Every structure is written in structure tokens, then in C-alpha cells.
Short mmCIF file of C-alpha atoms in Angstrom, two decimals:
data_model
loop_
_atom_site.label_atom_id
_atom_site.label_comp_id
_atom_site.label_asym_id
_atom_site.label_seq_id
_atom_site.Cartn_x
_atom_site.Cartn_y
_atom_site.Cartn_z
CA MET A 1 0.67 31.43 11.49
CA PRO A 2 -2.55 30.41 8.97
CA GLN A 3 -2.50 27.15 7.65
CA ILE A 4 -2.16 27.09 3.72
CA GLU A 5 -3.88 25.14 1.67
CA HIS A 6 -2.36 22.20 -0.16
CA GLN A 7 -3.29 21.01 -3.57
CA LEU A 8 -1.49 17.61 -3.23
CA VAL A 9 -1.36 13.91 -6.10
CA LEU A 10 -1.86 11.49 -4.09
CA GLU A 11 -0.72 7.95 -6.01
CA VAL A 12 -2.47 5.01 -5.45
CA LEU A 13 -2.16 1.16 -6.54
CA GLU A 14 -4.83 0.81 -9.05
CA GLY A 15 -7.60 -1.26 -7.45
CA CYS A 16 -6.34 0.13 -4.12
CA ALA A 17 -8.38 4.28 -5.13
CA ALA A 18 -11.56 3.29 -3.24
CA SER A 19 -9.93 2.85 -0.25
CA ALA A 20 -7.49 5.25 -0.11
CA ARG A 21 -9.91 8.06 -1.30
CA ALA A 22 -12.65 7.41 1.77
CA GLU A 23 -9.43 7.72 4.04
CA ALA A 24 -8.06 10.81 2.14
CA GLU A 25 -12.08 12.26 2.59
CA GLN A 26 -10.79 12.94 6.61
CA LEU A 27 -8.02 15.70 5.36
CA GLY A 28 -10.11 17.44 2.22
CA ALA A 29 -11.66 17.11 -0.67
CA VAL A 30 -10.72 14.40 -2.52
CA GLY A 31 -11.05 13.96 -6.31
CA THR A 32 -10.21 11.49 -9.09
CA VAL A 33 -7.89 11.63 -11.71
CA SER A 34 -7.63 8.25 -12.82
CA PRO A 35 -7.47 4.02 -11.16
CA THR A 36 -3.65 5.50 -10.10
CA GLU A 37 -4.16 9.18 -8.84
CA LEU A 38 -6.46 11.16 -6.68
CA VAL A 39 -6.05 15.03 -5.74
CA LEU A 40 -6.28 16.31 -2.65
CA ALA A 41 -6.74 19.92 -1.40
CA THR A 42 -6.15 19.92 2.82
CA ALA A 43 -3.68 21.83 4.92
CA ASP A 44 -2.63 19.34 7.35
CA LEU A 45 0.30 17.81 5.76
CA ASP A 46 1.64 15.77 8.96
CA ALA A 47 -1.52 14.02 8.76
CA VAL A 48 -1.14 12.62 5.13
CA ARG A 49 1.65 11.09 6.17
CA GLY A 50 -0.63 8.78 8.04
CA LEU A 51 -2.31 8.05 4.79
CA ARG A 52 -1.71 4.29 4.96
CA ARG A 53 -3.80 3.22 1.72
CA VAL A 54 -1.75 5.68 -0.51
CA VAL A 55 1.37 4.76 -2.31
CA ALA A 56 2.98 7.92 -1.91
CA ALA A 57 1.94 12.31 -1.85
CA TYR A 58 2.73 14.48 -4.07
CA THR A 59 2.77 18.92 -3.42
CA THR A 60 2.41 20.19 -6.84
CA VAL A 61 2.67 23.26 -9.15
CA THR A 62 1.14 23.71 -11.99
CA VAL A 63 2.00 26.39 -14.52
CA PRO A 64 0.48 27.41 -17.84
CA ALA A 65 3.36 26.79 -20.12
CA ARG A 66 4.13 25.32 -23.75
CA ARG A 67 8.11 23.79 -22.69
CA PRO A 68 9.27 22.88 -19.16
CA ARG A 69 12.02 25.56 -19.18
CA GLU A 70 9.08 28.33 -18.10
CA LEU A 71 9.19 26.22 -14.55
CA LEU A 72 12.46 28.05 -14.74
CA GLU A 73 10.51 31.60 -14.37
CA THR A 74 10.91 33.61 -11.02
CA SER A 75 7.12 33.66 -9.58
CA VAL A 76 7.48 29.69 -10.57
CA LEU A 77 10.64 29.03 -8.64
CA GLN A 78 8.88 30.99 -5.78
CA GLN A 79 6.28 28.73 -5.37
CA VAL A 80 8.29 26.13 -5.11
CA SER A 81 10.67 27.96 -2.66
CA ALA A 82 7.56 28.00 -0.93
CA LEU A 83 6.04 24.49 -1.19
CA ILE A 84 9.76 23.38 0.49
CA GLU A 85 9.74 25.75 3.44
CA ASP A 86 6.34 23.88 4.36
CA LEU A 87 7.65 20.66 4.13
CA GLY A 88 10.27 21.78 6.55
CA ARG A 89 7.23 22.70 8.76
CA GLN A 90 6.13 19.36 9.11
CA ARG A 91 5.94 17.14 12.83
CA PRO A 92 8.27 15.43 13.16
CA ARG A 93 9.89 17.52 11.26
CA GLN A 94 11.74 15.47 8.05
CA ARG A 95 15.59 15.84 6.87
CA PHE A 96 16.40 15.53 2.93
CA THR A 97 19.69 14.27 1.73
CA GLY A 98 18.97 15.18 -2.28
CA LEU A 99 16.84 15.52 -5.16
CA ARG A 100 16.61 12.79 -7.51
CA LEU A 101 14.48 13.80 -10.41
CA ALA A 102 12.13 11.56 -12.25
CA ALA A 103 10.92 12.94 -15.44
CA ALA A 104 10.86 12.01 -19.07
CA GLY A 105 13.96 13.22 -21.14
CA ALA A 106 15.51 13.54 -16.68
CA ASP A 107 18.96 13.74 -18.76
CA SER A 108 18.36 16.41 -20.85
CA THR A 109 20.26 20.31 -20.40
CA GLU A 110 16.55 21.65 -20.03
CA MET A 111 15.81 19.23 -17.29
CA GLN A 112 18.68 19.28 -15.38
CA ARG A 113 18.61 22.85 -15.17
CA ILE A 114 15.15 22.89 -13.34
CA ALA A 115 16.46 19.89 -11.37
CA GLU A 116 19.70 21.91 -10.17
CA ALA A 117 16.96 24.90 -9.55
CA VAL A 118 14.70 22.95 -7.12
CA ALA A 119 17.89 21.45 -5.72
CA GLU A 120 19.33 24.71 -4.90
CA LEU A 121 16.20 25.78 -2.99
CA ALA A 122 15.74 23.27 -0.89
CA ARG A 123 19.82 23.54 0.04
CA VAL A 124 20.79 19.90 -1.84
CA PRO A 125 22.29 18.05 -4.09
CA VAL A 126 21.13 16.58 -7.27
CA ASP A 127 21.52 12.45 -6.48
CA GLU A 128 20.38 9.63 -8.35
CA GLU A 129 20.02 8.03 -4.85
CA GLY A 130 18.26 11.20 -3.85
CA ASP A 131 15.08 11.34 -1.52
CA LEU A 132 13.43 14.62 -2.53
CA LEU A 133 12.17 13.02 -5.26
CA LEU A 134 10.93 15.45 -7.96
CA ARG A 135 8.64 15.09 -11.21
CA VAL A 136 8.43 17.14 -13.75
CA ARG A 137 5.20 16.25 -16.40
CA ARG A 138 2.63 17.83 -18.39
CA GLY A 139 -0.50 18.98 -16.50
CA ALA A 140 -3.44 17.48 -17.57
CA THR A 141 -5.10 17.70 -20.78
CA GLY A 142 -8.14 19.39 -21.42
CA ALA A 143 -7.13 22.33 -19.84
CA GLY A 144 -5.04 24.21 -22.43
CA GLU A 145 -1.19 23.14 -22.18
CA SER A 146 0.67 22.98 -19.04
CA TRP A 147 2.97 21.42 -16.53
CA GLN A 148 3.78 20.40 -13.41
CA LEU A 149 5.84 20.15 -10.92
CA LEU A 150 5.43 17.50 -8.12
CA LEU A 151 7.35 16.77 -4.99
CA ARG A 152 7.30 13.50 -2.44
CA THR A 153 6.26 15.29 1.08
CA THR A 154 8.61 12.26 2.29
CA PRO A 155 11.67 10.68 2.23
CA ARG A 156 10.73 7.23 1.70
CA PRO A 157 7.31 6.61 0.18
CA LEU A 158 3.95 6.11 2.30
CA SER A 159 3.73 2.25 1.71
CA THR A 160 6.72 1.96 3.19
CA ARG A 161 6.32 0.97 6.46
CA PRO A 162 9.05 2.03 9.01
CA TRP A 163 8.22 -1.15 11.21
CA ARG A 164 8.68 -3.08 8.19
CA THR A 165 11.96 -3.70 10.22
CA VAL A 166 13.29 -7.35 8.73
CA ASN A 167 13.11 -7.19 4.02
CA TYR A 168 11.23 -10.39 4.57
CA PRO A 169 10.80 -11.85 0.17
CA GLY A 170 7.15 -12.19 -0.81
CA ALA A 171 5.77 -9.80 1.69
CA VAL A 172 2.66 -8.39 0.66
CA ASN A 173 2.43 -4.74 -0.30
CA ALA A 174 1.20 -2.38 2.82
CA THR A 175 -1.31 -0.61 0.54
CA ILE A 176 -2.80 -3.78 -0.89
CA ALA A 177 -3.26 -5.19 2.73
CA ALA A 178 -5.01 -1.69 4.38
CA THR A 179 -6.92 -2.48 1.13
CA VAL A 180 -7.52 -6.26 1.60
CA LEU A 181 -8.36 -5.66 5.42
CA ASP A 182 -11.04 -2.94 4.39
CA GLN A 183 -12.73 -5.21 2.06
CA MET A 184 -12.96 -7.38 5.50
CA VAL A 185 -14.68 -5.32 7.54
CA ILE A 186 -12.48 -6.14 10.88
CA GLY A 187 -14.31 -4.87 14.41
CA ALA A 188 -13.50 -5.02 18.06
CA GLY A 189 -15.61 -8.28 18.48
CA ASP A 190 -14.42 -10.82 15.67
CA GLU A 191 -11.94 -13.28 15.56
CA LEU A 192 -8.82 -12.66 13.47
CA LEU A 193 -6.74 -15.56 11.49
CA ASP A 194 -3.80 -15.36 8.80
CA MET A 195 -3.34 -18.76 7.81
CA THR A 196 -0.43 -17.81 5.37
CA CYS A 197 1.09 -15.01 7.52
CA GLY A 198 4.62 -14.27 6.31
CA SER A 199 6.05 -11.40 7.96
CA GLY A 200 3.16 -10.67 9.65
CA THR A 201 2.07 -8.04 7.19
CA PHE A 202 -1.86 -7.91 7.48
CA LEU A 203 -2.03 -8.46 11.03
CA VAL A 204 0.56 -5.65 12.00
CA GLU A 205 -1.68 -3.45 9.31
CA GLN A 206 -4.73 -4.49 11.29
CA LEU A 207 -3.30 -3.29 14.77
CA HIS A 208 -3.59 0.29 12.93
CA GLN A 209 -7.08 0.51 13.08
CA VAL A 210 -8.77 -1.56 15.40
CA ALA A 211 -7.81 -4.27 17.41
CA PRO A 212 -9.60 -8.19 17.18
CA ALA A 213 -10.57 -9.92 20.13
CA ARG A 214 -8.58 -12.44 19.22
CA ALA A 215 -5.17 -11.97 16.35
CA VAL A 216 -3.42 -15.28 15.12
CA GLY A 217 -1.05 -16.02 12.61
CA VAL A 218 0.70 -18.94 11.25
CA ASP A 219 3.43 -19.64 9.33
CA LEU A 220 5.76 -22.73 8.12
CA ASP A 221 8.80 -20.59 8.21
CA PRO A 222 10.47 -19.66 11.66
CA THR A 223 12.73 -16.89 10.25
CA ALA A 224 9.57 -15.09 9.32
CA ILE A 225 7.69 -16.10 12.18
CA GLU A 226 10.20 -14.13 13.84
CA ALA A 227 10.24 -11.03 11.08
CA ALA A 228 6.58 -11.06 12.36
CA ARG A 229 7.38 -10.60 16.04
CA ALA A 230 10.23 -7.67 14.98
CA HIS A 231 7.25 -6.12 13.20
CA GLN A 232 4.79 -6.37 15.80
CA ARG A 233 7.18 -4.91 18.21
CA ALA A 234 8.52 -2.40 16.30
CA ALA A 235 5.12 -0.75 15.47
CA ARG A 236 3.50 -0.34 19.27
CA ARG A 237 0.25 -0.66 18.75
CA LYS A 238 -1.78 -1.72 21.84
CA GLY A 239 -3.21 -5.36 20.93
CA ARG A 240 -2.30 -9.27 21.00
CA ILE A 241 -1.00 -11.42 18.13
CA ASP A 242 -0.52 -15.17 18.74
CA TRP A 243 2.15 -16.57 15.98
CA ILE A 244 2.40 -19.68 15.80
CA THR A 245 5.54 -21.70 13.57
CA GLY A 246 4.07 -24.69 12.07
CA ASP A 247 1.90 -25.87 8.83
CA VAL A 248 -1.85 -24.49 9.59
CA LEU A 249 -3.23 -27.24 8.24
CA THR A 250 -1.74 -29.94 10.96
CA ALA A 251 -1.46 -27.19 13.49
CA PRO A 252 -3.23 -27.11 16.93
CA VAL A 253 -5.64 -23.70 16.30
CA GLU A 254 -8.50 -22.92 18.45
CA ALA A 255 -11.56 -22.89 15.77
CA GLY A 256 -13.73 -20.48 16.24
CA PHE A 257 -12.61 -17.02 13.62
CA THR A 258 -14.89 -15.05 12.26
CA ARG A 259 -12.45 -13.43 10.15
CA ILE A 260 -9.91 -15.75 8.20
CA LEU A 261 -7.12 -14.39 5.88
CA THR A 262 -4.27 -16.49 3.39
CA ASN A 263 -2.27 -15.04 0.65
CA PRO A 264 -0.57 -18.73 -0.54
CA PRO A 265 2.55 -18.94 -2.02
CA TRP A 266 2.18 -18.62 -6.21
CA GLY A 267 5.27 -20.05 -8.11
CA THR A 268 7.34 -16.99 -7.68
CA LEU A 269 9.38 -16.49 -5.01
CA HIS A 270 7.68 -19.06 -2.59
CA GLY A 271 5.59 -22.64 -4.04
CA GLU A 272 5.26 -24.11 -7.27
CA HIS A 273 2.53 -23.47 -9.64
CA ALA A 274 2.21 -27.56 -10.17
CA THR A 275 1.23 -28.27 -6.57
CA ASN A 276 -0.51 -25.02 -5.39
CA GLU A 277 -3.84 -25.92 -6.93
CA GLN A 278 -3.76 -28.53 -4.06
CA LEU A 279 -2.38 -25.64 -1.76
CA HIS A 280 -5.78 -23.53 -2.41
CA ALA A 281 -8.19 -26.81 -1.76
CA ASP A 282 -6.67 -27.91 1.15
CA LEU A 283 -6.85 -24.36 2.94
CA LEU A 284 -10.48 -23.66 1.84
CA ARG A 285 -10.90 -27.02 4.00
CA ARG A 286 -9.19 -25.94 7.16
CA ALA A 287 -10.46 -22.90 6.83
CA ALA A 288 -13.34 -24.53 7.02
CA VAL A 289 -12.80 -26.41 9.74
CA LEU A 290 -11.43 -23.26 12.34
CA ALA A 291 -14.39 -20.75 10.87
CA ALA A 292 -17.49 -19.44 13.08
CA PRO A 293 -20.56 -19.91 11.32
CA SER A 294 -20.86 -16.94 8.46
CA ALA A 295 -17.47 -16.53 8.68
CA ARG A 296 -16.07 -14.54 5.96
CA LEU A 297 -12.74 -15.61 4.48
CA GLY A 298 -10.27 -13.38 2.20
CA VAL A 299 -7.75 -15.10 -0.27
CA LEU A 300 -5.76 -12.95 -1.85
CA THR A 301 -4.12 -14.74 -4.76
CA HIS A 302 -1.98 -14.39 -7.65
CA GLU A 303 -3.27 -17.93 -8.57
CA ILE A 304 -6.62 -16.86 -10.08
CA ARG A 305 -7.48 -19.96 -12.59
CA ARG A 306 -6.91 -22.37 -10.20
CA MET A 307 -9.05 -20.65 -7.72
CA LYS A 308 -11.43 -20.43 -9.65
CA GLN A 309 -11.30 -24.49 -10.23
CA VAL A 310 -11.01 -24.76 -6.39
CA LEU A 311 -14.04 -23.01 -5.83
CA GLN A 312 -16.22 -24.97 -8.38
CA ALA A 313 -14.63 -28.68 -7.13
CA GLN A 314 -15.97 -27.61 -3.14
CA VAL A 315 -19.20 -26.35 -3.86
CA ASP A 316 -21.39 -30.01 -2.98
CA GLU A 317 -18.71 -30.54 -0.37
CA PRO A 318 -19.69 -29.50 3.74
CA GLY A 319 -19.02 -26.25 5.31
CA ALA A 320 -18.59 -24.93 1.63
CA TRP A 321 -17.34 -21.86 1.08
CA ARG A 322 -19.55 -19.22 -1.24
CA LEU A 323 -18.18 -16.73 -3.48
CA GLU A 324 -18.83 -12.33 -2.22
CA ARG A 325 -16.61 -11.05 -4.71
CA GLU A 326 -13.73 -10.50 -6.68
CA HIS A 327 -11.49 -7.77 -5.96
CA ARG A 328 -8.82 -6.87 -8.20
CA PHE A 329 -5.06 -5.61 -7.48
CA PHE A 330 -2.59 -4.39 -10.36
CA GLN A 331 0.93 -3.78 -8.41
CA LYS A 332 4.56 -3.72 -11.41
CA GLY A 333 2.91 -6.20 -14.04
CA HIS A 334 1.24 -8.85 -10.63
CA HIS A 335 -2.57 -8.94 -10.95
CA PRO A 336 -3.10 -10.01 -8.33
CA ARG A 337 -6.99 -10.72 -7.06
CA LEU A 338 -8.80 -11.26 -3.57
CA PHE A 339 -11.75 -13.73 -3.35
CA LEU A 340 -13.58 -13.12 -0.36
CA LEU A 341 -15.97 -15.73 0.26
CA ARG A 342 -18.47 -16.82 3.16
CA ARG A 343 -19.29 -19.83 4.79
#
């Protein structure tokens, strides 16, 4: 049976779009709609589930229409039915248990009729907690009046990693982690250290790309290290990671790392704003001790002003870090920034 090319909408976090686009281009032609949305033309829905820099993927129907009720026309529902059948052909098979509507005016009679019609086609009930996510919105401006139906291709967002079996507070968003690793440019010959590894997101994500020659994660919290080990087991990826419980500032760690990462506490779930400037300074000094010549250090932090003060204060110190560039992310009201540094 010939494969049908799908027009997909890819939801991304601001700051991840360039990495997401490069990844999606392996599957088909990609266009940029906004810093948080891409469009992908591909016939391989199965491969879409492997996208690691995308929050969620949606298959779409766009209809020239002035009002959303025109989405209930027979010809439109036939298109929607075909999309649902294609979702059901994905391998391995996915099962949806209920339909959840996300739309402006979702409680209106008109929108509820749309939800009920699509749910009937999918043979699932309408459910506020449903895993078949249906979005209804106006089409792009400039192309005449239109409305869009979008069906998420997976029961959970792509950013929800199946290997995350432990709910560890404060874990870095996985799509941001994948993008940070792209910025770090880590190869098979590199030695990688995560100085504040938490539940292991950076290092486990890296194993999905290429396993470094050496990978070490350090964290003060034994619970975090236990979670990191569980996540590595659940990911089932080749590559060794040495997990160390202790203070990276004093723990006996063999030096020579070519790539170093840290996502320090930033005063909401962990740490305190008042002490984090000193912590950032201490981490940079310790990283200089553990780094190989010409190593690269990535600091993902919300303490942007304090981080800049730390960089300015250490500029004349032996082994000082030089700022190559900054990369901004935006996620649900938070604006973490990646500082890319060189020895």
C-alpha cells in the first residue's frame, strides 16, 4: 500500500527550533511558521516518534471556512477519518483511550459538536483527560479565512520520554537538553562530565546520539543518582555512565574532560538566589580544574545576571573561561539561558 504524505505541525520550544528543524529535515521538507512551530511534509509517521527536539507532532486538516461549524461537513470528516486510520497504522501500535479538545471556546456547543464527531470517528469517548489531543484553531492569516483541525500523533507528547520512570523535581526539559547537547557538539572521542546531573537527563539524552568515550554524572542528592541510574536502565542505550554521589566541588573525579555541563540550582525548587552567585563561581573554578585544554563548558542557568557577574569577576584568573555565545530558551514563563564557554 503506497504511503501517504502527511502535512504535520511540529510544536517546539522557543530556542529549540533550529535543532528541531535540522532533525526533522531528515524526514522530509520543513518550513518555519514561528519560533515555536514548524511544518513537516513526510510519509513516515513512525519515524516522527523518534524526533527528540520536538514537543509534539500533529497531523492536520485545513479547510477554507469562515466558521468552525463548517469542519463538520461530510467531506472534512472523511479527511479526519483517514488521518485517524493512519494514526492507527503506526508501528508499534498506539492505543488512544479518550479525546481531549483544546480550542478557544472549547465549552461552546459548536466546539463540543466537533469534539464529539471526531471522537466518534476515533471510537473513543470525549474526555477532559483524554490522550488523543484535538486542537481546533484558525488557519494562517494571509491565505483567506480557514480553520484547522490538528490531531496529536502520539498519546503523550514527544518531549515526555518513556525512560523517565522517576518523577524527580526540577529535571531539565528533555527537548531543551537535546538542544543543549547539539550546541555542545559532543563526539565519540569526547569525555563528558555533568557536574550537577540530577536525574540524569543530559547524559541519558546524549546516549541517544553518540556515547562519549567517558561519561560521568555527579550530584549531592542520593535520590537523584538513584533516579539517574533507573533512567539509564530504562533507556536501554549502549554506553557507560559513571554516577557519583557527592559534592562535585570536592569529590575525587579524574580530570581531563573535553565537554562539561552544569544546570545549577536557581532558587525555586533547589538552591537560593542569595547563594547561587557563589555556587556559579565555584562551579566554574572546579570545571577549570577538571577540564582538558580547549575544553568546552555549557552552563544552563536562570541566574543570568549573576552568571554574567561571575564571568566578569573571573576574567583575569588562571584557567578563566571565555564566553563564546549565549543561547536563550523560553519555557512556560521561564527563560533559561545556555552560556557556552571555552578555556
